[in-house]
Coordinates of C-alpha atoms in Angstrom, one line a residue:
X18 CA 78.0 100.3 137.6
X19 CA 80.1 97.9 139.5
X20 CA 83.3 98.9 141.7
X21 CA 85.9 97.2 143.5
X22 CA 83.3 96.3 146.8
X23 CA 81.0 94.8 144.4
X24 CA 81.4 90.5 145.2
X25 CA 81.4 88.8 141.5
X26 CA 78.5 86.5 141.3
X27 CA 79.9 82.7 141.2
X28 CA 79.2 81.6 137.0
X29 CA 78.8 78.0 136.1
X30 CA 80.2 77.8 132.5
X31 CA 78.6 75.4 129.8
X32 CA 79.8 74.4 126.3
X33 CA 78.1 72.7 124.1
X34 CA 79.1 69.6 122.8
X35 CA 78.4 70.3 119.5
X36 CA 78.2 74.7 119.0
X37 CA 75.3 75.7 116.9
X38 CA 78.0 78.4 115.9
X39 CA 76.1 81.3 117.9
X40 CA 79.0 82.8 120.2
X41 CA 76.4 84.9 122.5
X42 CA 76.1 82.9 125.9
X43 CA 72.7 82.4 127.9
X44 CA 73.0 83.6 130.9
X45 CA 70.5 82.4 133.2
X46 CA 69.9 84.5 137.0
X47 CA 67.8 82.7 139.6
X48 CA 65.0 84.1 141.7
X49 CA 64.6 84.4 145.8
X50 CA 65.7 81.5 147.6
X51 CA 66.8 78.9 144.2
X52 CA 69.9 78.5 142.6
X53 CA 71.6 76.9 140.0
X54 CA 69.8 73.4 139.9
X55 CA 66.1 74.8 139.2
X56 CA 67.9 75.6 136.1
X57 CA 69.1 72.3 135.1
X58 CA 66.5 70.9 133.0
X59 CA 66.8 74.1 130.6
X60 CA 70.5 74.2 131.1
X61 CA 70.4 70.6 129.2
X62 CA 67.9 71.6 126.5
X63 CA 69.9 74.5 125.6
X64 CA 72.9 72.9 125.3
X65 CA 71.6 69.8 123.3
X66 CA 70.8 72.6 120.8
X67 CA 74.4 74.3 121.3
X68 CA 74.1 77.1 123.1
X69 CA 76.6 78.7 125.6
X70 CA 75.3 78.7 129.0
X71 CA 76.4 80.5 132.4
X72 CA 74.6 79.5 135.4
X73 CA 74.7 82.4 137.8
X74 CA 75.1 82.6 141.5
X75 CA 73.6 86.0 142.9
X76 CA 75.7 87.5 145.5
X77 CA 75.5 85.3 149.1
X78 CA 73.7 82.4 147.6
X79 CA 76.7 80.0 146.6
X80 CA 78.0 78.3 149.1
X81 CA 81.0 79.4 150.8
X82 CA 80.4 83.0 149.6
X83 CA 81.8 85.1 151.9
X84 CA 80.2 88.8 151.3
X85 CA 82.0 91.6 152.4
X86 CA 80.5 93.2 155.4
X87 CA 79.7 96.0 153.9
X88 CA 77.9 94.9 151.1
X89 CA 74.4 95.6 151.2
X90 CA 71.7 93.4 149.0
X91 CA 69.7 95.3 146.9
X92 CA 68.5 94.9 143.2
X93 CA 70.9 97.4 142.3
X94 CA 74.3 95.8 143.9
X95 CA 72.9 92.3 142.6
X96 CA 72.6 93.9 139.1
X97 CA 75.9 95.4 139.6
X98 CA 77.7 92.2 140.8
X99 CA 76.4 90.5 137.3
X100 CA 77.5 93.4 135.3
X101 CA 80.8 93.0 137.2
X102 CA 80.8 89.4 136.1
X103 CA 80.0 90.1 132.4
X104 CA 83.1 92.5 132.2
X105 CA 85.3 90.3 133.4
X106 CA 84.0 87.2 130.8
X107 CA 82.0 88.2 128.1
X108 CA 83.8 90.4 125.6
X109 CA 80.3 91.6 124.1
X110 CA 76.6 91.6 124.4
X111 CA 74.6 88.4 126.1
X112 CA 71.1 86.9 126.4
X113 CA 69.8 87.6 130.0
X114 CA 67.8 85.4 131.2
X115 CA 66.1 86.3 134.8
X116 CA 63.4 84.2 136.4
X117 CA 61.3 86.0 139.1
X118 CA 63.1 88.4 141.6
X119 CA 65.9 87.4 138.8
X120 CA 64.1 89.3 136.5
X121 CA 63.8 92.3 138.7
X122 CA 67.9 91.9 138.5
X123 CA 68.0 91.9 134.7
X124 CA 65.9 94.4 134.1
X125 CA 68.1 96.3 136.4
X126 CA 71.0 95.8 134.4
X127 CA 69.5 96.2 131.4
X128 CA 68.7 100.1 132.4
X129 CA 72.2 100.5 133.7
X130 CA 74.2 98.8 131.6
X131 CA 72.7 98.2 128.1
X132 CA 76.1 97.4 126.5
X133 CA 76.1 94.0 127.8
X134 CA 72.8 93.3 127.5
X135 CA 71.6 91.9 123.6
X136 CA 68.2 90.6 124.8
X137 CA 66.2 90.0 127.6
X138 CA 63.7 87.1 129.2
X139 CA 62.3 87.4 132.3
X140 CA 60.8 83.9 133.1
X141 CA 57.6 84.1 135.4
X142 CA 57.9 87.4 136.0
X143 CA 56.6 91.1 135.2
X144 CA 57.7 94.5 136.8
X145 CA 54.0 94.6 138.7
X146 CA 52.6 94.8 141.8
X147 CA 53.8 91.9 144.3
X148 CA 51.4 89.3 145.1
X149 CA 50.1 90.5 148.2
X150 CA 49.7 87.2 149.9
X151 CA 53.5 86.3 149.0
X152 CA 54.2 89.5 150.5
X153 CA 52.4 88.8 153.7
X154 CA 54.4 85.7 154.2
X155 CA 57.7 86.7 153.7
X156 CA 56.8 90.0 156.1
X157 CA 55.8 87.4 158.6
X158 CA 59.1 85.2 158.0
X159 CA 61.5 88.6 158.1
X160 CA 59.7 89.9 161.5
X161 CA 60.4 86.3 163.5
X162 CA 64.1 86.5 161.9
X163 CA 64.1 83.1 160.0
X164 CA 62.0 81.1 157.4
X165 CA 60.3 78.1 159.0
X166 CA 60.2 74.8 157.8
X167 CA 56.3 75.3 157.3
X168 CA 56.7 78.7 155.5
X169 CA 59.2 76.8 153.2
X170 CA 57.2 74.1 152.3
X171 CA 53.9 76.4 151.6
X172 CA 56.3 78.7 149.3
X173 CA 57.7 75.6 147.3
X174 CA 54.4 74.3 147.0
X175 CA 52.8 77.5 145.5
X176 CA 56.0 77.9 143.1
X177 CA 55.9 74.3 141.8
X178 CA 53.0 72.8 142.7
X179 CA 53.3 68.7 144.0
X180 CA 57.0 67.5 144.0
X181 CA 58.5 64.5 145.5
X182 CA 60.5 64.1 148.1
X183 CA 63.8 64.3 146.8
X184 CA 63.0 67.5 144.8
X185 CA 61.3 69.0 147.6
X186 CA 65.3 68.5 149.1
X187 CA 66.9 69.1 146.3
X188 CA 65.1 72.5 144.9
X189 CA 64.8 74.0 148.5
X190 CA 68.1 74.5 148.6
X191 CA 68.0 78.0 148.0
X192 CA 66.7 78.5 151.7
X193 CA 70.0 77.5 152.9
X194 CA 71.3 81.4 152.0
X195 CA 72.5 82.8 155.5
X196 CA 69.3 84.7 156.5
X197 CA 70.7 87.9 156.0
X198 CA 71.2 87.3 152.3
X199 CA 67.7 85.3 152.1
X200 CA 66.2 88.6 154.1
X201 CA 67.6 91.8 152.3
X202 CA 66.7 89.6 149.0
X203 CA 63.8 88.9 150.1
X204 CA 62.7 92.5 150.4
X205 CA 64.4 93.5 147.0
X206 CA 62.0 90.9 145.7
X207 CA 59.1 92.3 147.5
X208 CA 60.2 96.3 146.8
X209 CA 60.5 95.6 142.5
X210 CA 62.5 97.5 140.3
X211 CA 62.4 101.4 140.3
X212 CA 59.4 102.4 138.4
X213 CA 61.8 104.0 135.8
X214 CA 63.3 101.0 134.8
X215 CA 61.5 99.4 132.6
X216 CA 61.3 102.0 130.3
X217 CA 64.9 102.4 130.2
X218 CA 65.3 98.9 128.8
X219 CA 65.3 98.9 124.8
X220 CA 67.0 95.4 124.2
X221 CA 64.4 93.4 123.0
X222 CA 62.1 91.7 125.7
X223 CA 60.9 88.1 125.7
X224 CA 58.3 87.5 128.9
X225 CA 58.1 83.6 129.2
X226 CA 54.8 82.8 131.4
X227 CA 53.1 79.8 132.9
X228 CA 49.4 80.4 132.3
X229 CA 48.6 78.6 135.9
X230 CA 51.1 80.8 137.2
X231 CA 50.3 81.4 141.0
X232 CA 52.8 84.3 142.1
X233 CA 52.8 86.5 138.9
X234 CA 48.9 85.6 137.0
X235 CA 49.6 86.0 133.5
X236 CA 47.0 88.6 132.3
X237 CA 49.5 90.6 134.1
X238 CA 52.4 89.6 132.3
X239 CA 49.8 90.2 129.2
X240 CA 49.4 94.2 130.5
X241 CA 53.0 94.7 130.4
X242 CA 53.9 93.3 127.0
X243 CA 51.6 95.5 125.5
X244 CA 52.6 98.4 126.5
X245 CA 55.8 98.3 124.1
X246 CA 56.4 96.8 120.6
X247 CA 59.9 95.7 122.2
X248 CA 58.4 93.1 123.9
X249 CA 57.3 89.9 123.4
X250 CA 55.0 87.1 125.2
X251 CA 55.5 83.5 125.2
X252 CA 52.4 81.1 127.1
X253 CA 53.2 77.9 127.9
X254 CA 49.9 75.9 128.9
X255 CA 49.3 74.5 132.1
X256 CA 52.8 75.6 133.3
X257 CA 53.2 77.3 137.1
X258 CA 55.8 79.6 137.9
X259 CA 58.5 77.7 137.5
X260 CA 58.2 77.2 133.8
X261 CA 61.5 76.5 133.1
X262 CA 61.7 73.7 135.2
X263 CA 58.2 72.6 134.5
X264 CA 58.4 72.9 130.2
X265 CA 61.7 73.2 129.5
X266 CA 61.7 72.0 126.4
X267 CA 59.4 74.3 124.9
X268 CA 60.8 77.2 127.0
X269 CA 64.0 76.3 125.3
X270 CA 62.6 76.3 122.1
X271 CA 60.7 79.8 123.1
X272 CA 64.1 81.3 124.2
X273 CA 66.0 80.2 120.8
X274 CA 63.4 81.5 118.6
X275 CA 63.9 84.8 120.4
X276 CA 67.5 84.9 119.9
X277 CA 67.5 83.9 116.3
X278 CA 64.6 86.6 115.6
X279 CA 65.7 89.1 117.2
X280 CA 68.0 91.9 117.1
X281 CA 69.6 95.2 119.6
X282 CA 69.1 98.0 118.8
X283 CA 71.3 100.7 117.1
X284 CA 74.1 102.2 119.5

């Protein structure tokens, strides 16, 4: 899947301070416009209970990343750049974690790449049709050539409800992706996976959703888990998109009852 134009993602790595004796990393993948810190607050849980985690950097959004100019952003190169990663680091199966347009990666890489994929959790997130509003927005955003500061704020806003005023700073971050990155991402986001993919995915599935969830409702999430015994829903009350940063502690817990429960398939 990946080749030698393929940019490696940049991978926070995470021990434990104490293992629980599980070897398989986490490996969480961020959505459109975040990063890394959205992930902190589960980061933490998940290493209290000592787990492995790798923090993941999709291709142009760390800074300094310098992409090559030929590389063009699509689910598919992003899904490739992590696959790339995992080669180079893992030395066996992990537990993908993807949240939103995330998600849309994993379950890319699940269908290409099943080897390095032992289970699966998309976090606020379902391989359905795009909010249509969101889509309007970002449309809006891409024609004009850059995100404006009231676009930002009205996105943020809608993915995590009230926040103060340093976490409005600190979790808009993301927006700070040069604008081709945050563009060609964007429209990956928008575009989903290929309608084939989710049915190539047979590593277990774990959907974690927030039941006030405002981009992805979750009787959609509920449509898509039943369509296969593979795959599993986890509600969290009250929670908005951003479930991981709103509940981590019981999306923790949700995550490592997966893992401990579940099991790939035969080769």
């Amino acid at each position: 899947m990946a080749d030698a134009g393929i940019p490696l993602p940049f991978v926070d790595v995470r021990t434990p301070a104490v293992s629980a004796g599980e070897p398989t990393p986490a490996v969480l993948i961020h959505g459109w416009a975040s990063g890394s810190v959205y992930w902190e607050p589960l980061a933490n849980k998940l290493l209290d209970a000592g787990r492995t985690v790798w923090i993941l950097d999709l291709p142009g959004y760390h800074t300094g990343d310098d992409l090559p100019p030929d590389f063009e952003w699509t689910l598919d190169s992003a899904a490739a750049s992590v696959a790339a990663a995992l080669d180079a680091r893992a030395g066996g199966p992990v537990h993908v974690v993807g949240h939103s347009m995330g998600g849309s990666v994993s379950l890319t890489l699940a269908a290409a790449r099943p080897d390095v994929v032992a289970t699966i959790t998309l976090v606020g997130m379902a391989p359905v049709p795009q909010n249509q509003g969101f889509k309007k927005v970002l449309t809006s955003q891409l024609d004009q050539g850059f995100f404006d500061s009231a676009t930002k704020t009205k996105l943020m806003n809608a993915w995590y409800g009230e926040l103060s005023a340093a976490d409005m700073e600190r979790l808009s971050t993301g927006f700070d992706a040069p604008f081709p990155v945050l563009s060609a991402s964007a429209v990956a986001a928008m575009t989903g996976v290929e309608p084939s993919v989710p049915g190539r995915v047979h590593a277990p599935l774990l959907v974690i959703a927030g039941t006030g969830d405002r981009v992805r409702p979750i009787e959609q999430m509920r449509v898509f888990v039943a369509e296969s015994q593979q795959r599993q829903l986890r509600a969290i009350p009250g929670a908005g998109h951003n479930v991981h940063w709103e509940q981590p502690e019981k999306c923790a817990a949700a995550l490592i009852g997966f893992w401990e429960t579940s099991r790939p398939p035969p080769a």
